[in-house]
């Protein structure tokens, strides 16, 4: 289970649009991918990190335990700790899905994802994640798994897409439907609305559900009539 802190990341595929070059220290404990166009970097720490003899920018072995991503100005936009990843799989993930593919590879398990002090886009990707926004306005996208999402302060935007295999029993703990910090909910899929005590349960036709804690069914229906 990794712990991920996200800064001003924006849209992941806006990052690393050039060619990535790899440097590894002699001890095999730190490696850096650098974008040759933008100067953005992915700093990897671990053990046994080795360069492939067939291609200088691929790993041949080693384990990645932490990841730091810096933008073109050198500011940290993502910090991941507590991971355990096969280094040989990282660049193939990038080639398959660009930087968003790297994030999906790193965050495929049960992760804790938190925003920093700036507005952030927070992805859950795979696994049953706990995703927590900060004081600013955040975009929170659960992804696969059953995620628990908390917006925190600000006016947050939650995005939910039900899984067709029936999974994805997500929870939003603090959805606000009124006031100057009212949140937004974007849903892809048809659903029915049921009361669950003082909460509202959205059950999707294609499988999965979304529970809005502390939001009454009548209040949600009034919100959704005006939002949709």
Short mmCIF file of N, CA, C and O in Angstrom, two decimals, residues 90-156:
data_model
loop_
_atom_site.label_atom_id
_atom_site.label_comp_id
_atom_site.label_asym_id
_atom_site.label_seq_id
_atom_site.Cartn_x
_atom_site.Cartn_y
_atom_site.Cartn_z
N UNK A 90 8.41 -0.15 -15.34
CA UNK A 90 8.05 1.27 -15.33
C UNK A 90 8.05 1.88 -16.73
O UNK A 90 7.05 2.51 -17.13
N UNK A 91 9.13 1.77 -17.48
CA UNK A 91 9.15 2.39 -18.80
C UNK A 91 8.15 1.75 -19.75
O UNK A 91 7.51 2.48 -20.52
N UNK A 92 7.94 0.43 -19.74
CA UNK A 92 6.85 -0.13 -20.57
C UNK A 92 5.49 0.48 -20.23
O UNK A 92 4.66 0.67 -21.13
N UNK A 93 5.25 0.78 -18.96
CA UNK A 93 3.99 1.42 -18.58
C UNK A 93 3.89 2.81 -19.20
O UNK A 93 2.81 3.23 -19.63
N UNK A 94 5.02 3.52 -19.26
CA UNK A 94 5.04 4.84 -19.89
C UNK A 94 4.79 4.73 -21.40
O UNK A 94 4.01 5.50 -21.97
N UNK A 95 5.45 3.79 -22.04
CA UNK A 95 5.30 3.62 -23.48
C UNK A 95 3.89 3.19 -23.85
O UNK A 95 3.39 3.52 -24.92
N UNK A 96 3.22 2.47 -22.92
CA UNK A 96 1.86 1.99 -23.17
C UNK A 96 0.81 3.07 -22.93
O UNK A 96 -0.21 3.11 -23.63
N UNK A 97 1.06 3.96 -21.94
CA UNK A 97 0.02 4.93 -21.59
C UNK A 97 0.53 6.30 -21.20
O UNK A 97 -0.17 7.04 -20.51
N UNK A 98 1.75 6.67 -21.65
CA UNK A 98 2.37 7.93 -21.28
C UNK A 98 2.45 8.05 -19.75
O UNK A 98 2.49 7.05 -19.05
N UNK A 99 2.49 9.27 -19.24
CA UNK A 99 2.68 9.42 -17.79
C UNK A 99 1.46 8.91 -17.02
O UNK A 99 1.60 8.39 -15.90
N UNK A 100 0.28 9.00 -17.60
CA UNK A 100 -0.90 8.44 -16.93
C UNK A 100 -0.76 6.93 -16.79
O UNK A 100 -1.21 6.34 -15.80
N UNK A 101 -0.11 6.28 -17.75
CA UNK A 101 0.16 4.86 -17.64
C UNK A 101 1.10 4.55 -16.50
O UNK A 101 0.97 3.52 -15.83
N UNK A 102 2.08 5.44 -16.27
CA UNK A 102 2.99 5.27 -15.13
C UNK A 102 2.22 5.37 -13.82
O UNK A 102 2.41 4.56 -12.90
N UNK A 103 1.33 6.35 -13.71
CA UNK A 103 0.54 6.51 -12.49
C UNK A 103 -0.35 5.29 -12.26
O UNK A 103 -0.49 4.83 -11.13
N UNK A 104 -0.95 4.77 -13.33
CA UNK A 104 -1.80 3.59 -13.19
C UNK A 104 -0.98 2.39 -12.70
O UNK A 104 -1.47 1.58 -11.90
N UNK A 105 0.26 2.27 -13.17
CA UNK A 105 1.15 1.19 -12.72
C UNK A 105 1.51 1.35 -11.25
O UNK A 105 1.45 0.40 -10.47
N UNK A 106 1.85 2.57 -10.85
CA UNK A 106 2.27 2.82 -9.48
C UNK A 106 1.12 2.76 -8.49
O UNK A 106 1.31 2.43 -7.31
N UNK A 107 -0.09 3.07 -8.94
CA UNK A 107 -1.23 3.19 -8.03
C UNK A 107 -2.29 2.13 -8.31
O UNK A 107 -3.48 2.37 -8.21
N UNK A 108 -1.83 0.92 -8.61
CA UNK A 108 -2.76 -0.17 -8.91
C UNK A 108 -3.24 -0.89 -7.66
O UNK A 108 -4.17 -1.69 -7.74
N UNK A 109 -2.64 -0.62 -6.51
CA UNK A 109 -3.01 -1.30 -5.28
C UNK A 109 -3.92 -0.48 -4.39
O UNK A 109 -4.57 0.47 -4.83
N UNK A 110 -3.95 -0.84 -3.13
CA UNK A 110 -4.75 -0.14 -2.13
C UNK A 110 -3.91 1.01 -1.59
O UNK A 110 -3.04 0.84 -0.76
N UNK A 111 -4.21 2.23 -2.08
CA UNK A 111 -3.35 3.38 -1.81
C UNK A 111 -4.07 4.46 -1.00
O UNK A 111 -5.30 4.53 -0.98
N UNK A 112 -3.27 5.30 -0.36
CA UNK A 112 -3.76 6.51 0.30
C UNK A 112 -3.29 7.69 -0.52
O UNK A 112 -2.09 7.90 -0.68
N UNK A 113 -4.23 8.47 -1.05
CA UNK A 113 -3.91 9.57 -1.95
C UNK A 113 -4.39 10.87 -1.31
O UNK A 113 -5.56 11.00 -0.94
N UNK A 114 -3.48 11.85 -1.19
CA UNK A 114 -3.81 13.11 -0.53
C UNK A 114 -3.36 14.28 -1.37
O UNK A 114 -2.33 14.23 -2.04
N UNK A 115 -4.14 15.37 -1.31
CA UNK A 115 -3.77 16.60 -1.99
C UNK A 115 -2.86 17.43 -1.10
O UNK A 115 -2.90 17.34 0.12
N UNK A 116 -2.03 18.26 -1.75
CA UNK A 116 -1.23 19.23 -1.02
C UNK A 116 -2.04 20.49 -0.78
O UNK A 116 -3.26 20.46 -0.71
N UNK A 117 -1.36 21.63 -0.71
CA UNK A 117 -2.06 22.88 -0.41
C UNK A 117 -2.68 23.54 -1.63
O UNK A 117 -3.46 24.48 -1.50
N UNK A 118 -2.31 23.05 -2.83
CA UNK A 118 -2.87 23.62 -4.05
C UNK A 118 -3.97 22.73 -4.61
O UNK A 118 -4.09 21.56 -4.23
N UNK A 119 -4.77 23.28 -5.54
CA UNK A 119 -5.77 22.47 -6.22
C UNK A 119 -5.09 21.31 -6.92
O UNK A 119 -4.03 21.48 -7.54
N UNK A 120 -5.68 20.13 -6.83
CA UNK A 120 -5.05 18.94 -7.39
C UNK A 120 -6.08 18.06 -8.06
O UNK A 120 -7.27 18.09 -7.73
N UNK A 121 -5.60 17.26 -9.03
CA UNK A 121 -6.41 16.21 -9.62
C UNK A 121 -5.95 14.89 -9.00
O UNK A 121 -4.79 14.51 -9.14
N UNK A 122 -6.85 14.22 -8.29
CA UNK A 122 -6.50 13.02 -7.54
C UNK A 122 -7.15 11.80 -8.18
O UNK A 122 -8.37 11.75 -8.33
N UNK A 123 -6.32 10.84 -8.56
CA UNK A 123 -6.80 9.61 -9.20
C UNK A 123 -6.67 8.44 -8.25
O UNK A 123 -5.67 8.31 -7.53
N UNK A 124 -7.66 7.55 -8.27
CA UNK A 124 -7.57 6.33 -7.50
C UNK A 124 -6.97 5.18 -8.28
O UNK A 124 -6.30 4.33 -7.74
N UNK A 125 -7.21 5.15 -9.61
CA UNK A 125 -6.79 4.05 -10.46
C UNK A 125 -7.27 2.73 -9.87
O UNK A 125 -8.40 2.60 -9.45
N UNK A 126 -6.43 1.68 -9.80
CA UNK A 126 -6.87 0.38 -9.31
C UNK A 126 -6.84 0.29 -7.80
O UNK A 126 -6.23 1.10 -7.12
N UNK A 127 -7.48 -0.75 -7.27
CA UNK A 127 -7.45 -0.99 -5.83
C UNK A 127 -8.50 -0.20 -5.08
O UNK A 127 -9.15 0.70 -5.60
N UNK A 128 -8.65 -0.57 -3.81
CA UNK A 128 -9.58 0.12 -2.92
C UNK A 128 -8.82 1.23 -2.21
O UNK A 128 -8.09 0.99 -1.26
N UNK A 129 -9.00 2.46 -2.68
CA UNK A 129 -8.19 3.58 -2.24
C UNK A 129 -8.94 4.50 -1.29
O UNK A 129 -10.17 4.55 -1.28
N UNK A 130 -8.16 5.24 -0.52
CA UNK A 130 -8.70 6.35 0.28
C UNK A 130 -8.12 7.63 -0.30
O UNK A 130 -6.90 7.83 -0.28
N UNK A 131 -9.00 8.48 -0.81
CA UNK A 131 -8.58 9.69 -1.54
C UNK A 131 -9.10 10.90 -0.79
O UNK A 131 -10.31 11.04 -0.57
N UNK A 132 -8.19 11.81 -0.43
CA UNK A 132 -8.55 12.96 0.39
C UNK A 132 -8.05 14.25 -0.23
O UNK A 132 -6.85 14.40 -0.49
N UNK A 133 -8.97 15.18 -0.48
CA UNK A 133 -8.60 16.48 -1.01
C UNK A 133 -8.06 17.39 0.08
O UNK A 133 -8.07 17.06 1.27
N UNK A 134 -7.59 18.56 -0.34
CA UNK A 134 -7.05 19.54 0.60
C UNK A 134 -8.01 20.68 0.82
O UNK A 134 -9.23 20.54 0.67
N UNK A 135 -7.46 21.85 1.13
CA UNK A 135 -8.28 23.02 1.39
C UNK A 135 -8.74 23.72 0.12
O UNK A 135 -9.67 24.53 0.15
N UNK A 136 -8.08 23.43 -1.00
CA UNK A 136 -8.41 24.09 -2.26
C UNK A 136 -9.47 23.29 -3.01
O UNK A 136 -10.01 22.30 -2.51
N UNK A 137 -9.79 23.73 -4.23
CA UNK A 137 -10.77 23.05 -5.07
C UNK A 137 -10.09 21.90 -5.81
O UNK A 137 -9.20 22.14 -6.63
N UNK A 138 -10.51 20.68 -5.55
CA UNK A 138 -9.85 19.51 -6.13
C UNK A 138 -10.77 18.75 -7.07
O UNK A 138 -11.99 18.79 -6.95
N UNK A 139 -10.16 18.03 -8.02
CA UNK A 139 -10.86 17.08 -8.87
C UNK A 139 -10.51 15.69 -8.35
O UNK A 139 -9.32 15.34 -8.25
N UNK A 140 -11.52 14.88 -8.04
CA UNK A 140 -11.30 13.56 -7.46
C UNK A 140 -11.97 12.52 -8.34
O UNK A 140 -13.18 12.55 -8.57
N UNK A 141 -11.15 11.58 -8.83
CA UNK A 141 -11.61 10.57 -9.77
C UNK A 141 -11.27 9.21 -9.19
O UNK A 141 -10.09 8.85 -9.07
N UNK A 142 -12.29 8.45 -8.83
CA UNK A 142 -12.07 7.21 -8.10
C UNK A 142 -11.42 6.10 -8.90
O UNK A 142 -10.45 5.50 -8.46
N UNK A 143 -11.89 5.79 -10.07
CA UNK A 143 -11.34 4.70 -10.85
C UNK A 143 -11.85 3.35 -10.37
O UNK A 143 -12.87 3.23 -9.71
N UNK A 144 -11.09 2.28 -10.70
CA UNK A 144 -11.50 0.92 -10.34
C UNK A 144 -11.36 0.72 -8.83
O UNK A 144 -10.66 1.45 -8.15
N UNK A 145 -12.05 -0.31 -8.33
CA UNK A 145 -12.00 -0.58 -6.90
C UNK A 145 -13.12 0.12 -6.16
O UNK A 145 -13.93 0.85 -6.73
N UNK A 146 -13.15 -0.12 -4.86
CA UNK A 146 -14.13 0.53 -3.99
C UNK A 146 -13.38 1.58 -3.18
O UNK A 146 -12.63 1.26 -2.26
N UNK A 147 -13.60 2.84 -3.53
CA UNK A 147 -12.82 3.94 -2.97
C UNK A 147 -13.62 4.76 -1.98
O UNK A 147 -14.84 4.90 -2.12
N UNK A 148 -12.92 5.30 -0.99
CA UNK A 148 -13.51 6.25 -0.05
C UNK A 148 -12.92 7.62 -0.36
O UNK A 148 -11.70 7.81 -0.26
N UNK A 149 -13.78 8.57 -0.74
CA UNK A 149 -13.33 9.87 -1.21
C UNK A 149 -13.83 10.97 -0.27
O UNK A 149 -15.01 11.00 0.09
N UNK A 150 -12.92 11.88 0.08
CA UNK A 150 -13.24 13.03 0.92
C UNK A 150 -12.70 14.28 0.25
O UNK A 150 -11.50 14.35 -0.05
N UNK A 151 -13.56 15.25 0.02
CA UNK A 151 -13.12 16.45 -0.69
C UNK A 151 -12.31 17.40 0.15
O UNK A 151 -11.42 18.08 -0.33
N UNK A 152 -12.62 17.49 1.45
CA UNK A 152 -11.96 18.48 2.28
C UNK A 152 -12.56 19.86 2.04
O UNK A 152 -13.73 20.00 1.72
N UNK A 153 -11.74 20.90 2.19
CA UNK A 153 -12.22 22.26 1.95
C UNK A 153 -12.36 22.56 0.47
O UNK A 153 -11.97 21.78 -0.39
N UNK A 154 -12.92 23.72 0.17
CA UNK A 154 -13.07 24.13 -1.21
C UNK A 154 -14.28 23.52 -1.89
O UNK A 154 -15.02 22.72 -1.31
N UNK A 155 -14.48 23.90 -3.15
CA UNK A 155 -15.55 23.32 -3.98
C UNK A 155 -14.92 22.24 -4.84
O UNK A 155 -14.18 22.54 -5.78
N UNK A 156 -15.22 21.01 -4.54
CA UNK A 156 -14.56 19.89 -5.20
C UNK A 156 -15.44 19.29 -6.28
O UNK A 156 -16.67 19.36 -6.23
#
